[in-house]
Coordinates of C-alpha atoms and ligand atoms in Angstrom, one line a residue:
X180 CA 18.2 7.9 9.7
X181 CA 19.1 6.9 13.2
X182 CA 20.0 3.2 14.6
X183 CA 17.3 1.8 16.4
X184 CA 17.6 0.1 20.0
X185 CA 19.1 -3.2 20.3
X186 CA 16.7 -6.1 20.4
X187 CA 15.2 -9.5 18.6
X188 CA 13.3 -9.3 15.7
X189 CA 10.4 -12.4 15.9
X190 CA 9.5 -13.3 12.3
X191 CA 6.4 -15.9 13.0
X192 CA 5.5 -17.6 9.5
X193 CA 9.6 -17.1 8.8
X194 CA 9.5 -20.4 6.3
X195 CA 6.8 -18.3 4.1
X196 CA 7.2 -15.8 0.3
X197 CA 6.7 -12.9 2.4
X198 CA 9.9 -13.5 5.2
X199 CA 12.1 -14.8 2.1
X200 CA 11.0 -12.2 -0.8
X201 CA 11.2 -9.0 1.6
X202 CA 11.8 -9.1 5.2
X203 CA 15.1 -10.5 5.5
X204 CA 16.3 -8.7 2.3
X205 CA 14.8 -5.5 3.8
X206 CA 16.6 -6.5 7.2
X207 CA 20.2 -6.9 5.1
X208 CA 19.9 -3.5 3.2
X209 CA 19.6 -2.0 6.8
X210 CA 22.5 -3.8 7.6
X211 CA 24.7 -2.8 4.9
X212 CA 23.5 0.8 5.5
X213 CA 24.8 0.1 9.0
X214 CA 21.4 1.3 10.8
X215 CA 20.9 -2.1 12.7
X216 CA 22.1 -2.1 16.6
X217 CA 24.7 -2.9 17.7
X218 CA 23.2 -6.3 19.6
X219 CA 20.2 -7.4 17.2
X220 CA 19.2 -11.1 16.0
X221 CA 16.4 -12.1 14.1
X222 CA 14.3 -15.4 15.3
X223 CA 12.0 -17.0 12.7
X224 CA 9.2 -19.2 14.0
X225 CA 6.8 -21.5 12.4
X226 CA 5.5 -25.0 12.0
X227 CA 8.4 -26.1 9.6
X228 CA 11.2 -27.9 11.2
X229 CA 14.5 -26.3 10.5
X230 CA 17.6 -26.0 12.0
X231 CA 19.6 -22.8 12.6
X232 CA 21.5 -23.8 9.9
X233 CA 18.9 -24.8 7.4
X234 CA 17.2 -21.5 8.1
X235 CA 20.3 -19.6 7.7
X236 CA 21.2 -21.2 4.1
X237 CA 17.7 -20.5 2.6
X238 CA 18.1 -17.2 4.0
X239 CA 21.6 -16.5 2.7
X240 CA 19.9 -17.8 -0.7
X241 CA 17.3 -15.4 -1.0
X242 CA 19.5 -12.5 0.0
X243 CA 21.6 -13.0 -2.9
X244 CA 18.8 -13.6 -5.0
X245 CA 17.0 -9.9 -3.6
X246 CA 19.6 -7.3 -2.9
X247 CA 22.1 -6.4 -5.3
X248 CA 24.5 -5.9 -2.4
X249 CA 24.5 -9.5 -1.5
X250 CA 26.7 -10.2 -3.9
X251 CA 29.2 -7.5 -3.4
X252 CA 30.1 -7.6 0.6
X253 CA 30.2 -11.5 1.1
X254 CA 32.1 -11.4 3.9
X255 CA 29.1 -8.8 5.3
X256 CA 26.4 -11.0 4.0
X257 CA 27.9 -13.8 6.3
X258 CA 28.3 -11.7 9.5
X259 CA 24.4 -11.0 9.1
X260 CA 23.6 -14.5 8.3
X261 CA 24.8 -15.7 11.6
X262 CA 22.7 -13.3 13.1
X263 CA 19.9 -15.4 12.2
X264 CA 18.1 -18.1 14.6
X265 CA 15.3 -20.4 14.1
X266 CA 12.3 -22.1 16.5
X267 CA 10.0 -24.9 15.1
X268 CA 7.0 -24.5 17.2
X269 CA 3.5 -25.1 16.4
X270 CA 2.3 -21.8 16.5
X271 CA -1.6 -22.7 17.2
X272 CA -0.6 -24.3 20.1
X273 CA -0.3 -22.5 23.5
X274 CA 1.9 -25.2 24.7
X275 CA 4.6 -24.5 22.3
X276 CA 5.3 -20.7 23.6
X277 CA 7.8 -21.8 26.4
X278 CA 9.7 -23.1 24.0
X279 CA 9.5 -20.0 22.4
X280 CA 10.2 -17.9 25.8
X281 CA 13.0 -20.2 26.2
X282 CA 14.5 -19.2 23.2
X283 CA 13.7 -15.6 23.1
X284 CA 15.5 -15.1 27.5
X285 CA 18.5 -17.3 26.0
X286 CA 19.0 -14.7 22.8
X287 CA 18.9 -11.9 25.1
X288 CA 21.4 -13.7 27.7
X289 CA 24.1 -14.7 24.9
X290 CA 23.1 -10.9 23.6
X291 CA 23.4 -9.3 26.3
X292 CA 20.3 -7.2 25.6
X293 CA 16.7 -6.3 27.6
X294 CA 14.2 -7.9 26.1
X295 CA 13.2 -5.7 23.2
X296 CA 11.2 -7.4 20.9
X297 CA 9.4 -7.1 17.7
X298 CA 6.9 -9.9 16.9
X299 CA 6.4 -9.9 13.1
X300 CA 3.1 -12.0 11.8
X301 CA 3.8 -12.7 8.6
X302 CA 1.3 -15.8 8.5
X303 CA -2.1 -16.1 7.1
X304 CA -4.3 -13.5 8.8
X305 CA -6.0 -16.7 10.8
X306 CA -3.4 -16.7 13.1
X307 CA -3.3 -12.6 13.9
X308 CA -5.7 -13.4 16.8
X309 CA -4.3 -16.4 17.9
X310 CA -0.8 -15.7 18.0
X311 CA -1.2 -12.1 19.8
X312 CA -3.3 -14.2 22.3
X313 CA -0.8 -16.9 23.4
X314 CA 1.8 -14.4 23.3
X315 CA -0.2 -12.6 26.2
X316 CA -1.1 -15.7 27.6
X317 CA 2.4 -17.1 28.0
X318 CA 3.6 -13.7 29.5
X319 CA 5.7 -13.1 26.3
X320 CA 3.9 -9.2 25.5
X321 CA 6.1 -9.0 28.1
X322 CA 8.5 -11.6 29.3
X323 CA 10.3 -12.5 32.2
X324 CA 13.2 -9.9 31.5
X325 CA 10.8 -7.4 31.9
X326 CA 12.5 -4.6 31.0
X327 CA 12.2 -3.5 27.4
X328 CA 9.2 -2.5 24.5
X329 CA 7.2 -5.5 23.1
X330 CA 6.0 -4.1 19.5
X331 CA 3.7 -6.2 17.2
X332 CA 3.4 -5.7 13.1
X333 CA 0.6 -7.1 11.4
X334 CA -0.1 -7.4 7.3
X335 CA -2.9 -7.0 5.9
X336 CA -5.7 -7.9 5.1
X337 CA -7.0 -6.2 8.5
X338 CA -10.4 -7.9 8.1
X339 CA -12.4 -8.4 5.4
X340 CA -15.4 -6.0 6.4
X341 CA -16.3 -3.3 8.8
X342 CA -17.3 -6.4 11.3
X343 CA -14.4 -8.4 11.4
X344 CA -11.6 -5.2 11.0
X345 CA -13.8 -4.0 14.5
X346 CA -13.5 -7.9 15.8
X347 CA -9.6 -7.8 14.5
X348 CA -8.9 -4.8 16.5
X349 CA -10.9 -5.4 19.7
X350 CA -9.1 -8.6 20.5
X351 CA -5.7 -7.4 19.3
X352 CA -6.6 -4.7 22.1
X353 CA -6.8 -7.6 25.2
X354 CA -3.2 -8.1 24.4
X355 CA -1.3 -5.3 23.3
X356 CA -1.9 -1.6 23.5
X357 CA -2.2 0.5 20.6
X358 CA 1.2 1.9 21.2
X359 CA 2.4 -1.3 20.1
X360 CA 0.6 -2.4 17.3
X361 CA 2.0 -1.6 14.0
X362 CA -0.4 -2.5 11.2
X363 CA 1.7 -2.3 7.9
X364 CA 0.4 -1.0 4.9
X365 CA 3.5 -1.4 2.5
X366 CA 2.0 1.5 0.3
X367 CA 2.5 3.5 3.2
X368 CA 6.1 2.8 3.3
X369 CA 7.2 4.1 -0.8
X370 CA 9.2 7.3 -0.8
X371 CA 7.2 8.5 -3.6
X372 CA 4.0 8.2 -0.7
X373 CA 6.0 9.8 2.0
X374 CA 7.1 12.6 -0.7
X375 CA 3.3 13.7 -1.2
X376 CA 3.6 15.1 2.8
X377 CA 7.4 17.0 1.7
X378 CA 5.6 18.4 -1.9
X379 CA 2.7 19.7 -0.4
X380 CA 3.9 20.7 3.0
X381 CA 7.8 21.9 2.4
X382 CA 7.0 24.4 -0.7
X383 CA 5.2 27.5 -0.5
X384 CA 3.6 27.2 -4.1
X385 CA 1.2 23.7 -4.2
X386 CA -0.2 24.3 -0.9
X387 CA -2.6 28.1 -1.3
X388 CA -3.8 25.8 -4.8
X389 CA -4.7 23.0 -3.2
X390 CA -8.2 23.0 -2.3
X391 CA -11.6 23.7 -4.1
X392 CA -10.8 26.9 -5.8
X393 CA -8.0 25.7 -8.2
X394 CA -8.5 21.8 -8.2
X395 CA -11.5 20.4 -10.5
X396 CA -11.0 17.1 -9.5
X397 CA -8.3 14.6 -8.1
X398 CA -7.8 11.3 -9.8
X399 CA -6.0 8.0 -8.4
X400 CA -4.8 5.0 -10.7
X401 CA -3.0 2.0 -9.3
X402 CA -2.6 -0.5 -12.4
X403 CA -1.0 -3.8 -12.5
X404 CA -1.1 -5.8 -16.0
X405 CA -0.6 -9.0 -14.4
X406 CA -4.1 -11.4 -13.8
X407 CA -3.9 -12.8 -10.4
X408 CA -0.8 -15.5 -10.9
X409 CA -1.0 -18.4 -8.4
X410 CA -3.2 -16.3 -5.8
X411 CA -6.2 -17.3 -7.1
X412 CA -7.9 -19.0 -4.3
X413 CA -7.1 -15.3 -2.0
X414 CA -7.8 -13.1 -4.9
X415 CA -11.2 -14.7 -5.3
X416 CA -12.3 -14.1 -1.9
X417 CA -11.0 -11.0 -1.9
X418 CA -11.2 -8.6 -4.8
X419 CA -9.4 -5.2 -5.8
X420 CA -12.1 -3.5 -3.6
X421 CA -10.7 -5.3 -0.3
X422 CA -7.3 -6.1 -1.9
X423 CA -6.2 -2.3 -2.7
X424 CA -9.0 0.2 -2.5
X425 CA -10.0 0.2 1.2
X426 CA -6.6 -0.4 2.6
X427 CA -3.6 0.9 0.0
X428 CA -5.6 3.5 -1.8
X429 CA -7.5 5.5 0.5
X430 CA -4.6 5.7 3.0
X431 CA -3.0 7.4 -0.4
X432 CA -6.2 9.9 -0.4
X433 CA -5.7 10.8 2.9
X434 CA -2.2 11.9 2.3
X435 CA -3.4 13.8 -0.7
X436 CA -6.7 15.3 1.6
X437 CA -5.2 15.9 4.8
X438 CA -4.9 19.6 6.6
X439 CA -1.1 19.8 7.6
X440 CA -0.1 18.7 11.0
X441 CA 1.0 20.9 13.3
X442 CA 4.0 19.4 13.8
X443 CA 5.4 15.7 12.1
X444 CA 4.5 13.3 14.7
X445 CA 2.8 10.4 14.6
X446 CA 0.0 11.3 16.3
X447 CA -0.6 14.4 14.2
X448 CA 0.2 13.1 10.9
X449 CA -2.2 9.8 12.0
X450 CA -5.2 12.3 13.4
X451 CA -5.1 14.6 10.2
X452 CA -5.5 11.6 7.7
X453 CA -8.2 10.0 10.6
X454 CA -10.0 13.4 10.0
X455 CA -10.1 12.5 5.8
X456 CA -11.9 9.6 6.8
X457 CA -14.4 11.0 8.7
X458 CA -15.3 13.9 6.3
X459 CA -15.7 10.8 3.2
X460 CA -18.8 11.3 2.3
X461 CA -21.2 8.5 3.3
X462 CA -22.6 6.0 0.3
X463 CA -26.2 5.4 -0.1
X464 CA -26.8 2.6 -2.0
X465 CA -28.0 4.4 -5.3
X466 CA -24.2 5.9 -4.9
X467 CA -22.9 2.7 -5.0
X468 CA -24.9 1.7 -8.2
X469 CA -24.1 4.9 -10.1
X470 CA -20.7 6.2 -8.9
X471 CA -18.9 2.3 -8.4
X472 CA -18.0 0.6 -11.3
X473 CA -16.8 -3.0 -10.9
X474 CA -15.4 -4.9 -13.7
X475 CA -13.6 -8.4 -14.2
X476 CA -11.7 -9.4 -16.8
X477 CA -12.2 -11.8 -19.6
X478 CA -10.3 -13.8 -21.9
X479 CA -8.5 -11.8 -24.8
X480 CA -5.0 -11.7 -27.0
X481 CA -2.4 -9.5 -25.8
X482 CA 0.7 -8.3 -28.2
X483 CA -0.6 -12.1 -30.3
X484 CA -0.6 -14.4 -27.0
X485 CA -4.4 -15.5 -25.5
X486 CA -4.6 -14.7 -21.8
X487 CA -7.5 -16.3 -19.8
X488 CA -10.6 -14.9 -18.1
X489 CA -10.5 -14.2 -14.4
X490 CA -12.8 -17.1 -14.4
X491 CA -10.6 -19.7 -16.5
X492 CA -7.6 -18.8 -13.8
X493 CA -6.4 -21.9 -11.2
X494 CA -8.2 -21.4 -7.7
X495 CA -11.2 -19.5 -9.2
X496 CA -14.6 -20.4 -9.2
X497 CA -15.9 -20.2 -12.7
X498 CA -19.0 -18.5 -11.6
X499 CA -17.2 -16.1 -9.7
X500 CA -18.4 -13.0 -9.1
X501 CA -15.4 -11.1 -7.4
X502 CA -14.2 -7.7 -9.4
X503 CA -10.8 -7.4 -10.6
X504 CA -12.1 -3.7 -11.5
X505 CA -13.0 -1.0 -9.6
X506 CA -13.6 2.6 -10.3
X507 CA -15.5 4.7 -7.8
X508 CA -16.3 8.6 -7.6
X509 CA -16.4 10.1 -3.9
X510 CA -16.5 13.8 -2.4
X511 CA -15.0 14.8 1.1
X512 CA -17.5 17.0 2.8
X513 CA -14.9 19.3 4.4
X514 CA -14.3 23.3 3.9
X515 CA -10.9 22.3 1.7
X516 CA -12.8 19.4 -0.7
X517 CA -16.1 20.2 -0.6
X518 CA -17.9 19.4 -4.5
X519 CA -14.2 18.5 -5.5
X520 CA -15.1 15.2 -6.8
X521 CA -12.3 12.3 -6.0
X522 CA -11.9 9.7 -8.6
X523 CA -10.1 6.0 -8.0
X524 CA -9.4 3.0 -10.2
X525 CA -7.8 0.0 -9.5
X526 CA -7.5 -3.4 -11.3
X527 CA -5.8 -6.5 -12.5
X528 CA -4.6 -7.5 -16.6
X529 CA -4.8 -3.3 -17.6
X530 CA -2.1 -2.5 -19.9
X531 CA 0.4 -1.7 -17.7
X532 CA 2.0 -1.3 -14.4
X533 CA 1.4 2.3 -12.5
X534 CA 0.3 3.6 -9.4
X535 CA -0.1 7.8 -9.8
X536 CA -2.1 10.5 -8.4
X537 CA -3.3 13.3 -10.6
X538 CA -4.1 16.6 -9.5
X539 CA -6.0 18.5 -12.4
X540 CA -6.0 22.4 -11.7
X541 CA -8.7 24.1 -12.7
X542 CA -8.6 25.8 -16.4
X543 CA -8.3 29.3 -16.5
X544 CA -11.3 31.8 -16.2
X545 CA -11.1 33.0 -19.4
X546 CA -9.7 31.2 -22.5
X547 CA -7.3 34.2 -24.5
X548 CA -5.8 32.0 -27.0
X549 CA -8.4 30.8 -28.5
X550 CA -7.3 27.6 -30.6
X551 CA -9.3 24.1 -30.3
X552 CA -6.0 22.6 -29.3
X553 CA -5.7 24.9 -26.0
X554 CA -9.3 24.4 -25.2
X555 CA -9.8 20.8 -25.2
X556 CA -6.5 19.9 -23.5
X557 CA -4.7 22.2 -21.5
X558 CA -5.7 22.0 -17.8
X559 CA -2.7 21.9 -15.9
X560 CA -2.1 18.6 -14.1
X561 CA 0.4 17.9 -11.0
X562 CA 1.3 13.7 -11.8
X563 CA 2.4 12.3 -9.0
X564 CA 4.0 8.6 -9.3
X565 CA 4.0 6.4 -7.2
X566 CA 5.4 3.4 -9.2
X567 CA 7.2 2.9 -11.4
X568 CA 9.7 5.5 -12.5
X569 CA 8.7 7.6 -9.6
X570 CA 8.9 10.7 -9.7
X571 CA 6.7 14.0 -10.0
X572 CA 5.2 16.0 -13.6
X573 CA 3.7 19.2 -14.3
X574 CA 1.7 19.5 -16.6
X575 CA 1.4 23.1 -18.4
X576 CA 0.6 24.9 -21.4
X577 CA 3.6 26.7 -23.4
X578 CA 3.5 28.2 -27.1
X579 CA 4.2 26.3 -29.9
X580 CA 7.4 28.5 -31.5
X581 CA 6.3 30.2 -34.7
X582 CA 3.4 33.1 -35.6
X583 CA 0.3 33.0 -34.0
X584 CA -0.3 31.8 -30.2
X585 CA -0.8 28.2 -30.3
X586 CA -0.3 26.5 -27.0
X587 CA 0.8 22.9 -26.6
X588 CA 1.1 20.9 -23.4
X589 CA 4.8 20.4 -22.3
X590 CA 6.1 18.8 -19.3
X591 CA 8.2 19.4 -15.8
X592 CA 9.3 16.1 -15.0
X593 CA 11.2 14.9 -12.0
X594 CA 12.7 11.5 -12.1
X595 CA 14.0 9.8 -8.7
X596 CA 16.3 7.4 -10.3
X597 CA 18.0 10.5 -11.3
X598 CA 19.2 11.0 -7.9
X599 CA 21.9 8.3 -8.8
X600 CA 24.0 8.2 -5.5
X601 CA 21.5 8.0 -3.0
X602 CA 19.9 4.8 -1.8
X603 CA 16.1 4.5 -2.2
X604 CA 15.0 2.1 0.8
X605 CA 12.3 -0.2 -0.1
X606 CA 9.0 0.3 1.5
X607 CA 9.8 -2.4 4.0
X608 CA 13.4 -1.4 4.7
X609 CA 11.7 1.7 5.9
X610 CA 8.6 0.5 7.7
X611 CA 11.0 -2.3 9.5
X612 CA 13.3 0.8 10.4
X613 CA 10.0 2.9 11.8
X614 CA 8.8 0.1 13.5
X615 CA 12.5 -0.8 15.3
X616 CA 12.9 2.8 16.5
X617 CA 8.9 2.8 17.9
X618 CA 7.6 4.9 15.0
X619 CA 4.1 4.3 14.4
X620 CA 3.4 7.3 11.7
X621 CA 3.6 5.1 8.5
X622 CA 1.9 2.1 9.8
X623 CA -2.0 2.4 9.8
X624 CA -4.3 3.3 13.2
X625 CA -7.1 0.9 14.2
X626 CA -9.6 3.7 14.0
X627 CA -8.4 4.5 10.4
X628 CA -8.9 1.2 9.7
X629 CA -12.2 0.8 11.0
X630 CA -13.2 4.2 9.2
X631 CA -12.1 3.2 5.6
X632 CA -13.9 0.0 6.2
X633 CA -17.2 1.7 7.1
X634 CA -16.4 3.9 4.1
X635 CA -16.8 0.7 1.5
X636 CA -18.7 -1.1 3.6
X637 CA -22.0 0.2 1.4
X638 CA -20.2 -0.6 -1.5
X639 CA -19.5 -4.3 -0.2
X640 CA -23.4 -4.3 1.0
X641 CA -24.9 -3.5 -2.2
X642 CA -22.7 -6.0 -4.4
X643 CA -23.8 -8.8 -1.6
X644 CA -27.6 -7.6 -1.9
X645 CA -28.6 -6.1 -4.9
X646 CA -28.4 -8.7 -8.0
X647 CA -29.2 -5.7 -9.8
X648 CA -25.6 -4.4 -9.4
X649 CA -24.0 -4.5 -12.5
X650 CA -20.3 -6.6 -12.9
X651 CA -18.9 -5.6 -16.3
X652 CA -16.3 -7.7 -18.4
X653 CA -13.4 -5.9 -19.8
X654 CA -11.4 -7.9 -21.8
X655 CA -7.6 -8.4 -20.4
X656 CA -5.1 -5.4 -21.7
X657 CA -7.7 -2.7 -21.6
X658 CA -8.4 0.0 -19.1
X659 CA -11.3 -1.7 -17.8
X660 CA -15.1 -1.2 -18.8
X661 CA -13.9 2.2 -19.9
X662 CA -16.8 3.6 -21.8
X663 CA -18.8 3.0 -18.0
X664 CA -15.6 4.0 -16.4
X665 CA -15.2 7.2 -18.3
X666 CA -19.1 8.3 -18.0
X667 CA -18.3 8.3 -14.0
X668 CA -16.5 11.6 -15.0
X669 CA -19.9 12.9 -16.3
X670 CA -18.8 16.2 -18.3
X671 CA -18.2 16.1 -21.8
X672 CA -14.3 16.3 -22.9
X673 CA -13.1 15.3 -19.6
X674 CA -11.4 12.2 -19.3
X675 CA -9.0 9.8 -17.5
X676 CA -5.2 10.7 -17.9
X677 CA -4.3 7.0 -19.6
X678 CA -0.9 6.6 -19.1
X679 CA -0.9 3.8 -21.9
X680 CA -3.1 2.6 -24.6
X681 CA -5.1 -0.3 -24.8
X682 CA -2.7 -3.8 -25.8
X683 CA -5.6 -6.6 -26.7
X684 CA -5.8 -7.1 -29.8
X685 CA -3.8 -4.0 -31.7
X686 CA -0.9 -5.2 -30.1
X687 CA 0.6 -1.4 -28.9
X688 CA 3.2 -0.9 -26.9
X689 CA 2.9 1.0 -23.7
X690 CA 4.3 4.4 -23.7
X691 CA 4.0 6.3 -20.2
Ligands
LIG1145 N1 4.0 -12.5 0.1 C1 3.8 -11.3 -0.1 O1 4.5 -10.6 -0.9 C2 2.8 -10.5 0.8 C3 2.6 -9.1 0.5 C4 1.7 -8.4 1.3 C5 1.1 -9.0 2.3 N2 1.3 -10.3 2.6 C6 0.7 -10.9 3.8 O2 1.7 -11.4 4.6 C7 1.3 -12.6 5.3 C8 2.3 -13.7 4.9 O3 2.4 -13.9 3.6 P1 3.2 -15.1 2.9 O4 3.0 -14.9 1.4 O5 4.5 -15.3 3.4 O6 2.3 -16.3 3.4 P2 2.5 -17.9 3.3 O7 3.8 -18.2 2.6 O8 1.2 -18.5 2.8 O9 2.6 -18.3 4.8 C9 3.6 -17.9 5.7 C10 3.9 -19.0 6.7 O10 2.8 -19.1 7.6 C11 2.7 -20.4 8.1 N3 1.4 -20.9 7.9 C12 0.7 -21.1 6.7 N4 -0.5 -21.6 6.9 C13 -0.7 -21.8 8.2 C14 -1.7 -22.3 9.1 N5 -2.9 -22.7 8.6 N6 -1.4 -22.4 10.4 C15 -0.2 -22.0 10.9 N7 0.8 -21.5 10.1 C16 0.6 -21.4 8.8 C17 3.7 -21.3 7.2 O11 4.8 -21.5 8.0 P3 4.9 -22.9 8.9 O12 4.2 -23.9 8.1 O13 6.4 -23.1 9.0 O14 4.3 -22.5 10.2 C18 4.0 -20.3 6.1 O15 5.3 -20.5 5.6 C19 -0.1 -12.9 4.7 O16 -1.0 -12.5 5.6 C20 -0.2 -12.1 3.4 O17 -1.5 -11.7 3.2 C21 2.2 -11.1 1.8

């Protein structure tokens, strides 16, 4: 990794979770692995009224509380600290933003640096429009030093339908170019992610199998066994299909889909996956009914303790209809995918924590050893994880020692974590990296966005619509509505790779 340019990092929203929990621990690891500039400062902004100081100490608290090297480098973790500023300004209010530009031509004066800036919006996504806006209004997309890149990252959620994602992007396009708008997808930022491009693209052996001739079917599982905490009131206007699926999960299936770039640019990596999302195919509404599941979870007792409903959580309505579930089966029309049917599920309060793509290779033409064992279990399966314990599996058959020619599934396994002395940069460390040296390739296009939107957008139509659409409980522990969930796969003996067993009620412990 290179060091970026110098310039001032604009945290807007810097008294929230999201500033304390992962940006300026992110910023700190890339301090301690000495890839910040030389002449670089970090200015939070929000409502909240804090001193430099004040901002400083809750910083230097969560530090220490987040990164492990906090604790042993004080002397560093002070020299950063003091590289951190703070502006109260009322962020809705155009007024306010000369204070701002004040602050922001004074930094680069005691600096000593052109006015490179990244603005950081990590506030609700009501602001996204409004703070680009009197940015560009008060000159400060590009400020009275002149000289220098503005750059602009934005969280999710980018809209909450096809509409409002086209809305989102049209407006963000008055005041900043495309060049300078970095829409974070944290996903997008995991080695394990990034690793899917080296895997498939660095070895000569995955690559001729990966297409329709060798792959029956590709399946995608991102699991959390927590219920939705104290983000109840978000969650319940949100939903795993808006919350993971359109945004985390697809960009995951377009890493997975893609035809390798010609060379690793931005703009080649970002128009193969945009070419994934054009080849989805389309939803018709029957689709939606008979290849999306959606579930929610209800009350049960995990390992002896009783866990709420979706419904009985704080912030939910107790009518709601919002999935925590969502399985769905799609094809990609294109000459690499096509009949190759893709398979993702997603939820909240499943019995465990995992995030993993599995490739399942076609079984042979012909089965020569001939024992029940071999035939209903051996396909050979690429396991890529994502989270946690990442890493990479291969799956494949290999005799069982002794007379005869039995076959028993063993496994390849690649652990990360076994690569001891290397640092693993959280997903932000590296998207805050990409984004300071004007990177754009991990950080999501607007025309992606709008594509994966008009991808579910059917699905979110026919939920709205159609009372008929079925919403099925599952109670909390399990892997969803699975008997629904596994008749999605539609031939007999083929079924979900289940990383874990079920925990309500028998109490089992999770083995992955
Ligand atoms: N937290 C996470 O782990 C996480 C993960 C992924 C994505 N995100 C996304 O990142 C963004 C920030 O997340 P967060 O958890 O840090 O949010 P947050 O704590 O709810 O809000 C961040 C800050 O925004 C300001 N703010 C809140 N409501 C406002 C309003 N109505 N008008 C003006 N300012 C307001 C507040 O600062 P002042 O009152 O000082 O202005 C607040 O401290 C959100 O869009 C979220 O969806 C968060």
């Amino acid at each position: 990794m290179t060091k970026a340019e110098n310039h001032i990092l604009v945290i807007f929203g810097a008294s929230g979770d999201l500033t304390m929990r992962k940006l300026i621990p992110a910023v700190f690891e890339l301090s301690e692995q000495k890839l910040l500039p030389e002449k670089f400062a970090v200015l939070g902004v929000g409502r909240t009224a804090l001193s430099d100081n004040s901002f400083r100490a809750k910083m230097k608290e969560s530090v220490t509380a987040f990164s492990s090297h906090a604790k042993e480098n004080k002397a560093n973790l002070d020299n950063f600290i003091g590289k951190l500023h703070y502006t109260g300004i009322n962020t809705s209010d155009i007024a306010d933003y000369k204070l701002l530009k004040d602050k922001i031509e004074e930094l680069a004066i005691s600096l000593n640096i052109p006015c490179n800036i990244i603005y950081y919006l990590a506030t609700p996504p009501s602001l996204y429009e409004i703070i680009p806006h009197h940015l560009y209004e008060s000159g400060l997309n590009m400020p009275g030093c002149e000289k220098g890149w503005k750059r602009l990252i934005i969280e999710k959620p980018f809209g909450t339908d096809l509409e409002t994602a086209k809305t989102l992007n049209r407006n963000l396009l008055k005041y900043f170019d495309e060049s300078q708008i970095y829409r974070i997808d944290h996903y997008l930022g995991k080695e394990t992610v990034q690793n899917v491009l080296v895997t498939r693209f660095s070895n000569g052996i995955f690559e001729p199998l990966w297409n329709r001739n060798y792959i029956h079917r590709v399946e995608i599982t991102s699991a959390e066994n927590i219920g939705v905490e104290n983000r109840g009131g978000y969650y319940d206007h949100s939903g795993a299909l808006r919350d993971m699926l359109q945004n985390h999960l697809l960009q995951l299936t377009a890493l997975i889909a893609m035809e390798p770039p010609t060379v690793v640019s931005s703009t080649a990596i970002r128009n193969e996956t945009m070419k994934v999302f054009q080849a989805f195919k389309p939803l018709s509404p029957d689709d939606v009914i008979n290849n999306v599941i959606r579930g929610q979870y209800i009350a049960s007792v995990i390992r002896g303790e009783n866990v709420n409903g979706y419904r009985e959580e704080k912030g939910v309505d107790p009518d709601s209809r919002t999935e925590t579930f969502v399985a769905m089966k799609f094809f990609i029309d294109n000459w690499r995918w096509g009949g190759v049917p893709f398979y993702i599920r997603t939820g909240k309060r499943l019995p465990t924590r995992v995030t993993e793509v599995v490739i399942h290779f076609r079984q042979t033409p012909h089965h020569l050893f001939q024992s029940m064992k071999f035939l209903s279990s051996t396909q050979n399966q690429l396991v890529i994880r994502i989270q946690p314990d990442e890493g990479i599996l291969l799956k494949f058959g290999m005799k069982v020692p002794g007379a005869g020619f039995e076959v028993q599934n063993v496994n390849m396994d690649f652990h990360y974590d076994s690569l001891k002395d290397i640092h693993l940069p959280s997903a932000y460390e590296r998207l805050l990296l990409d984004c300071m040296q004007g990177d754009q390739t991990l950080y999501s296009r607007g025309d992606a966005v709008e594509a994966a939107w008009e991808f579910v957008q059917p699905v979110l139509d026919t939920w709205k619509n159609n009372p008929k659409a079925p919403l099925y409980g599952y109670p909390a522990g399990t892997w969803g509505p699975d008997k629904v969930v596994d008749a999605l796969l539609g031939e007999a003996g083929i079924l979900w790779r289940y990383p874990c067993k079920n925990l309500s009620n028998d109490g089992e412990f999770c083995e992955l």
